[in-house]
C-alpha cells in the first residue's frame, strides 16, 4: 500500500519563500507510483493542505490529520522542507516525536543545537572541530566596541546567531561601522555571534544518511563576486558553486573527515550541509544546516547529482530512512 507523505514547507522565518520552493521541488520529484504526496503549508497564520487547484484544507494540529474527500487522512511520514523556525530549530521535530509520526530531518535536540551557531561550535570544539575566534552578544548587553575588535580583529563578520540564508549578516571593516551591523543582526535575532574574518577557500559539505550509512557527498566550492556568500550570492546568481571543489587531496580528506565526524558525533540523521573555510589545510566550521535548500539549483541536490543520486532517489531515501 502506498504511504501518505506530508511535505511541510513555509515556516515562520524570513526563509518562507525559499522553503515553499524547496517543498514544491520535493512534491514534483517524489515518486507518485510509490507515495501519496500532500503539500502542507505551515505559516504563523494557519496550517493548511494545498491541493493541485490551490484549494486549502485546515490541518488538525491535535493529531496532524486533514479531512480529505469525506474521510480523515493521517500521514505515515512527514518530509520536512521548512528552512528556519519551526522546521529547523527543533519545534516541528518535537511535535512529530510527541505524535509518533516519523519525519525526515534530524531529532529535535540536534535541530535546536545546530540552529544555534554559538552552541553548535562550542559543542564540537572538544572533538577537534575548529572555528573562528568569536564574541557573543545578547540583546540588552553592554556593547564594548574596543573589546570586540580586540577579540576578533577587523574585518569581522556580525551574524544573527539563529537565522539562515545569510539574513542579518554584515562584514565590518572599520570599528565605526560595527554598531550598524550589530543593530542589523538584532533585527533577525536577540543573540549575535561576531567572528574573525577567515580568508581562505570556502566549501559546502553535504552529509546524509544514505541506505543506512553516513555518506559525505562531493564537495562544493563557493566563489562569490560579492564580498561574502550573502543572500544575493546564494539566491540571485552572484556566486559560482563549483562541484567538485578545487582542493588538494589533504584539504579534501581533512574536510570530509571533519564533516562526517560532526554528523556522527551529534548523532545526526537526514540531510545536513555544513560550511567550512580553510586556513591552509585546516577546515574551520562556520555552521551546519539541517534542512538545506532542495531546489534544483540548491547545493545539496547538485552534490547528490554528482554522486549519481537523482532527486527522486534522494527524496525516497530520506523517507525510507525516517520509516525505519
Short mmCIF file of C-alpha atoms in Angstrom, two decimals:
data_model
loop_
_atom_site.label_atom_id
_atom_site.label_comp_id
_atom_site.label_asym_id
_atom_site.label_seq_id
_atom_site.Cartn_x
_atom_site.Cartn_y
_atom_site.Cartn_z
CA UNK A 1 0.00 0.00 0.00
CA UNK A 2 1.27 3.49 -0.86
CA UNK A 3 2.41 5.59 2.12
CA UNK A 4 0.85 9.02 2.75
CA UNK A 5 3.60 11.64 2.87
CA UNK A 6 3.07 15.19 4.14
CA UNK A 7 5.61 17.63 2.66
CA UNK A 8 5.78 20.53 5.11
CA UNK A 9 7.01 23.89 3.76
CA UNK A 10 6.82 27.61 4.56
CA UNK A 11 7.59 28.33 8.19
CA UNK A 12 7.77 31.41 10.40
CA UNK A 13 11.07 32.97 9.28
CA UNK A 14 12.48 35.21 6.54
CA UNK A 15 13.14 31.99 4.57
CA UNK A 16 9.42 31.28 3.97
CA UNK A 17 9.51 31.73 0.18
CA UNK A 18 12.70 29.71 -0.27
CA UNK A 19 11.12 26.88 1.74
CA UNK A 20 8.00 26.92 -0.46
CA UNK A 21 10.30 26.47 -3.48
CA UNK A 22 12.11 23.55 -1.81
CA UNK A 23 8.84 21.89 -0.81
CA UNK A 24 7.43 22.18 -4.31
CA UNK A 25 10.55 20.54 -5.76
CA UNK A 26 10.15 17.63 -3.33
CA UNK A 27 6.48 17.38 -4.36
CA UNK A 28 7.41 17.44 -8.06
CA UNK A 29 10.11 14.74 -7.85
CA UNK A 30 8.70 12.38 -5.21
CA UNK A 31 7.74 9.15 -6.99
CA UNK A 32 3.91 9.18 -7.17
CA UNK A 33 3.95 5.47 -8.05
CA UNK A 34 5.32 4.80 -4.56
CA UNK A 35 3.91 7.61 -2.43
CA UNK A 36 0.77 9.71 -2.00
CA UNK A 37 2.27 13.19 -1.56
CA UNK A 38 0.45 16.11 0.09
CA UNK A 39 1.71 19.70 0.30
CA UNK A 40 1.24 21.18 3.78
CA UNK A 41 1.88 24.91 4.16
CA UNK A 42 2.94 25.93 7.67
CA UNK A 43 2.68 29.64 8.45
CA UNK A 44 2.07 31.76 11.55
CA UNK A 45 -1.48 32.40 10.37
CA UNK A 46 -2.53 28.83 9.52
CA UNK A 47 -1.51 25.25 8.75
CA UNK A 48 -3.22 24.05 5.57
CA UNK A 49 -3.16 21.29 2.99
CA UNK A 50 -2.90 22.76 -0.51
CA UNK A 51 -4.35 20.68 -3.37
CA UNK A 52 -3.37 20.95 -7.04
CA UNK A 53 -6.05 23.60 -7.62
CA UNK A 54 -4.60 25.66 -4.73
CA UNK A 55 -7.64 24.93 -2.51
CA UNK A 56 -6.82 24.98 1.19
CA UNK A 57 -7.91 22.48 3.87
CA UNK A 58 -7.16 23.21 7.52
CA UNK A 59 -4.78 20.80 9.28
CA UNK A 60 -5.98 19.45 12.64
CA UNK A 61 -2.98 20.25 14.88
CA UNK A 62 -4.09 17.80 17.60
CA UNK A 63 -3.10 14.80 15.51
CA UNK A 64 -1.74 16.38 12.28
CA UNK A 65 -4.59 14.98 10.17
CA UNK A 66 -6.73 16.51 7.42
CA UNK A 67 -10.31 15.94 6.36
CA UNK A 68 -9.93 14.72 2.81
CA UNK A 69 -12.70 13.52 0.47
CA UNK A 70 -15.06 12.99 3.44
CA UNK A 71 -12.58 10.92 5.42
CA UNK A 72 -9.84 11.63 7.94
CA UNK A 73 -6.43 11.33 6.32
CA UNK A 74 -3.42 10.56 8.50
CA UNK A 75 0.22 10.63 7.43
CA UNK A 76 2.77 7.81 7.57
CA UNK A 77 5.71 10.17 7.33
CA UNK A 78 6.50 13.90 7.16
CA UNK A 79 9.04 15.27 4.68
CA UNK A 80 10.47 18.39 6.32
CA UNK A 81 11.31 21.17 3.81
CA UNK A 82 10.99 24.10 6.25
CA UNK A 83 14.11 26.31 6.49
CA UNK A 84 14.38 28.29 9.72
CA UNK A 85 11.79 28.16 12.50
CA UNK A 86 9.81 25.97 13.25
CA UNK A 87 11.26 23.32 10.89
CA UNK A 88 14.97 23.73 11.53
CA UNK A 89 15.07 24.69 15.22
CA UNK A 90 13.53 21.56 16.72
CA UNK A 91 9.91 22.67 17.21
CA UNK A 92 8.36 20.57 14.44
CA UNK A 93 10.68 17.66 15.25
CA UNK A 94 9.49 17.63 18.87
CA UNK A 95 5.85 17.99 17.80
CA UNK A 96 6.09 14.97 15.47
CA UNK A 97 8.00 12.99 18.11
CA UNK A 98 5.08 13.55 20.52
CA UNK A 99 2.60 12.44 17.84
CA UNK A 100 4.86 9.46 16.94
CA UNK A 101 4.90 10.44 13.26
CA UNK A 102 8.26 9.73 11.54
CA UNK A 103 9.88 12.74 9.86
CA UNK A 104 12.83 13.09 7.52
CA UNK A 105 15.06 15.56 9.36
CA UNK A 106 17.21 15.10 12.46
CA UNK A 107 15.89 14.84 16.02
CA UNK A 108 14.56 17.84 17.98
CA UNK A 109 17.70 18.15 20.14
CA UNK A 110 20.04 18.08 17.13
CA UNK A 111 17.88 20.62 15.30
CA UNK A 112 17.84 23.04 18.24
CA UNK A 113 21.58 22.66 18.79
CA UNK A 114 22.65 23.10 15.15
CA UNK A 115 20.28 26.05 14.67
CA UNK A 116 22.19 27.87 17.40
CA UNK A 117 25.58 28.62 15.79
CA UNK A 118 27.26 29.50 19.11
CA UNK A 119 26.12 26.32 20.88
CA UNK A 120 26.93 24.10 17.89
CA UNK A 121 30.53 25.31 17.56
CA UNK A 122 31.06 25.12 21.35
CA UNK A 123 29.75 21.52 21.41
CA UNK A 124 32.00 20.41 18.54
CA UNK A 125 35.17 22.14 19.79
CA UNK A 126 36.22 19.33 22.22
CA UNK A 127 36.06 16.92 19.25
CA UNK A 128 38.75 18.87 17.44
CA UNK A 129 36.48 20.74 15.03
CA UNK A 130 37.92 24.22 14.68
CA UNK A 131 36.04 27.52 14.30
CA UNK A 132 36.89 31.23 14.01
CA UNK A 133 37.53 33.36 17.11
CA UNK A 134 34.19 34.74 18.21
CA UNK A 135 32.49 37.23 20.52
CA UNK A 136 28.91 36.77 21.76
CA UNK A 137 26.28 39.44 22.35
CA UNK A 138 22.71 39.16 23.63
CA UNK A 139 20.11 41.89 23.20
CA UNK A 140 20.43 44.29 26.14
CA UNK A 141 24.13 43.58 26.77
CA UNK A 142 26.52 46.50 27.16
CA UNK A 143 28.32 46.78 23.81
CA UNK A 144 32.06 47.30 24.19
CA UNK A 145 33.39 48.06 20.69
CA UNK A 146 37.11 48.05 21.63
CA UNK A 147 36.74 44.68 23.40
CA UNK A 148 35.02 43.19 20.33
CA UNK A 149 37.74 44.40 17.97
CA UNK A 150 40.47 43.18 20.35
CA UNK A 151 38.92 39.69 20.44
CA UNK A 152 38.05 39.14 16.76
CA UNK A 153 40.03 41.78 14.85
CA UNK A 154 38.97 43.55 11.65
CA UNK A 155 37.47 42.82 9.23
CA UNK A 156 34.95 40.68 11.09
CA UNK A 157 31.53 39.15 10.49
CA UNK A 158 28.49 40.11 12.54
CA UNK A 159 25.77 37.44 12.33
CA UNK A 160 22.40 36.65 13.82
CA UNK A 161 23.02 33.53 15.91
CA UNK A 162 19.81 31.75 14.86
CA UNK A 163 18.95 32.70 11.26
CA UNK A 164 19.58 31.18 7.86
CA UNK A 165 20.10 32.28 4.26
CA UNK A 166 22.56 34.97 5.41
CA UNK A 167 19.80 37.17 6.84
CA UNK A 168 21.18 39.75 9.30
CA UNK A 169 24.84 39.25 8.35
CA UNK A 170 27.41 42.00 7.71
CA UNK A 171 31.12 42.16 7.02
CA UNK A 172 32.65 45.02 9.02
CA UNK A 173 35.96 46.64 8.02
CA UNK A 174 36.10 49.61 10.42
CA UNK A 175 35.19 49.99 14.09
CA UNK A 176 32.85 52.90 13.29
CA UNK A 177 30.62 50.55 11.25
CA UNK A 178 30.31 47.92 13.98
CA UNK A 179 27.21 49.34 15.69
CA UNK A 180 25.13 49.50 12.49
CA UNK A 181 25.99 45.84 11.79
CA UNK A 182 25.03 44.85 15.35
CA UNK A 183 21.70 46.70 15.02
CA UNK A 184 21.01 44.90 11.72
CA UNK A 185 21.72 41.47 13.22
CA UNK A 186 19.46 42.21 16.21
CA UNK A 187 16.56 42.74 13.78
CA UNK A 188 16.80 38.98 12.98
CA UNK A 189 17.61 37.54 16.40
CA UNK A 190 18.16 38.50 20.05
CA UNK A 191 21.54 36.74 20.03
CA UNK A 192 24.58 37.63 17.92
CA UNK A 193 27.86 35.95 17.08
CA UNK A 194 30.74 38.18 15.89
CA UNK A 195 33.51 36.21 14.21
CA UNK A 196 37.02 36.85 12.93
CA UNK A 197 37.23 37.08 9.17
CA UNK A 198 38.82 33.90 7.81
CA UNK A 199 40.46 34.34 4.42
CA UNK A 200 40.51 31.05 2.56
CA UNK A 201 38.65 28.66 0.29
CA UNK A 202 35.00 28.25 1.36
CA UNK A 203 33.36 24.87 0.88
CA UNK A 204 29.92 23.45 1.50
CA UNK A 205 29.78 19.81 2.56
CA UNK A 206 26.62 17.75 2.29
CA UNK A 207 26.38 14.79 4.66
CA UNK A 208 23.37 12.48 4.60
CA UNK A 209 22.31 9.06 5.80
CA UNK A 210 22.02 7.04 2.59
CA UNK A 211 20.89 3.42 2.70
CA UNK A 212 21.71 3.23 6.40
CA UNK A 213 25.22 4.71 6.23
CA UNK A 214 26.70 8.19 6.76
CA UNK A 215 27.65 9.48 3.32
CA UNK A 216 29.72 12.58 2.56
CA UNK A 217 28.64 13.98 -0.82
CA UNK A 218 31.01 15.61 -3.36
CA UNK A 219 32.24 18.97 -2.02
CA UNK A 220 31.17 22.35 -3.38
CA UNK A 221 33.49 25.34 -3.51
CA UNK A 222 31.81 28.71 -3.09
CA UNK A 223 33.29 31.53 -5.18
CA UNK A 224 31.37 34.79 -4.93
CA UNK A 225 31.63 38.12 -6.77
CA UNK A 226 30.17 39.71 -3.65
CA UNK A 227 32.18 40.47 -0.54
CA UNK A 228 31.00 37.19 1.01
CA UNK A 229 28.42 34.43 0.41
CA UNK A 230 25.42 36.64 1.28
CA UNK A 231 21.74 36.39 0.30
CA UNK A 232 22.38 37.81 -3.19
CA UNK A 233 25.24 35.41 -3.75
CA UNK A 234 23.11 32.48 -2.60
CA UNK A 235 19.87 33.19 -4.42
CA UNK A 236 20.45 35.86 -7.06
CA UNK A 237 23.26 34.31 -9.04
CA UNK A 238 26.09 36.39 -7.58
CA UNK A 239 28.22 33.34 -6.87
CA UNK A 240 29.78 30.34 -8.57
CA UNK A 241 29.31 26.98 -6.94
CA UNK A 242 31.97 24.59 -8.19
CA UNK A 243 31.34 20.88 -7.60
CA UNK A 244 33.67 19.11 -7.04
CA UNK A 245 35.66 21.77 -5.16
CA UNK A 246 39.21 22.58 -6.30
CA UNK A 247 41.09 21.30 -3.26
CA UNK A 248 44.31 19.44 -2.60
CA UNK A 249 43.93 15.79 -1.56
CA UNK A 250 44.93 16.73 2.02
CA UNK A 251 42.34 19.54 2.20
CA UNK A 252 39.62 17.30 0.81
CA UNK A 253 40.43 14.43 3.18
CA UNK A 254 40.52 16.79 6.18
CA UNK A 255 37.19 18.47 5.49
CA UNK A 256 35.40 15.23 4.62
CA UNK A 257 36.68 13.72 7.87
CA UNK A 258 35.56 16.76 9.94
CA UNK A 259 32.11 16.96 8.31
CA UNK A 260 31.47 13.25 8.85
CA UNK A 261 32.77 13.44 12.40
CA UNK A 262 30.43 16.36 13.21
CA UNK A 263 27.45 14.46 11.75
CA UNK A 264 28.27 11.28 13.67
CA UNK A 265 29.22 12.97 16.96
CA UNK A 266 25.87 14.79 17.00
CA UNK A 267 24.02 11.55 16.10
CA UNK A 268 22.54 13.34 13.10
CA UNK A 269 20.02 11.81 10.71
CA UNK A 270 18.57 13.11 7.45
CA UNK A 271 20.18 15.86 5.38
CA UNK A 272 22.87 18.22 6.59
CA UNK A 273 25.02 20.80 4.85
CA UNK A 274 27.98 22.30 6.69
CA UNK A 275 30.03 25.30 5.66
CA UNK A 276 33.80 25.41 6.22
CA UNK A 277 36.62 27.85 5.41
CA UNK A 278 40.18 26.60 5.00
CA UNK A 279 43.11 28.17 6.81
CA UNK A 280 45.91 26.39 4.98
CA UNK A 281 44.89 22.72 5.10
CA UNK A 282 42.72 23.10 8.21
CA UNK A 283 38.94 23.46 7.76
CA UNK A 284 37.17 25.78 10.22
CA UNK A 285 33.43 25.21 10.58
CA UNK A 286 31.03 28.14 10.19
CA UNK A 287 27.67 26.40 10.64
CA UNK A 288 25.55 23.35 9.91
CA UNK A 289 22.14 23.46 8.18
CA UNK A 290 19.78 20.56 8.85
CA UNK A 291 17.07 21.46 6.33
CA UNK A 292 19.21 22.75 3.46
CA UNK A 293 17.70 24.10 0.23
CA UNK A 294 16.24 21.40 -2.01
CA UNK A 295 15.54 23.27 -5.24
CA UNK A 296 17.17 22.04 -8.46
CA UNK A 297 19.76 24.85 -8.11
CA UNK A 298 20.45 24.22 -4.41
CA UNK A 299 23.85 22.94 -3.33
CA UNK A 300 22.86 19.62 -1.72
CA UNK A 301 20.82 18.37 -4.73
CA UNK A 302 23.72 19.38 -7.02
CA UNK A 303 26.12 17.38 -4.84
CA UNK A 304 23.79 14.36 -4.79
CA UNK A 305 23.60 14.53 -8.59
CA UNK A 306 27.41 14.45 -8.83
CA UNK A 307 27.33 11.36 -6.57
CA UNK A 308 24.91 9.71 -9.01
CA UNK A 309 21.84 10.15 -6.79
CA UNK A 310 18.80 11.57 -8.63
CA UNK A 311 16.27 13.81 -6.86
CA UNK A 312 13.55 11.09 -6.76
CA UNK A 313 16.14 8.73 -5.25
CA UNK A 314 17.38 11.34 -2.75
CA UNK A 315 13.87 12.12 -1.52
CA UNK A 316 12.73 8.48 -1.45
CA UNK A 317 15.82 7.53 0.58
CA UNK A 318 15.05 10.25 3.15
CA UNK A 319 11.53 8.82 3.64
CA UNK A 320 12.78 5.22 3.82
CA UNK A 321 15.36 6.21 6.46
CA UNK A 322 12.68 8.01 8.51
CA UNK A 323 10.34 5.00 8.32
CA UNK A 324 12.98 2.54 9.60
#
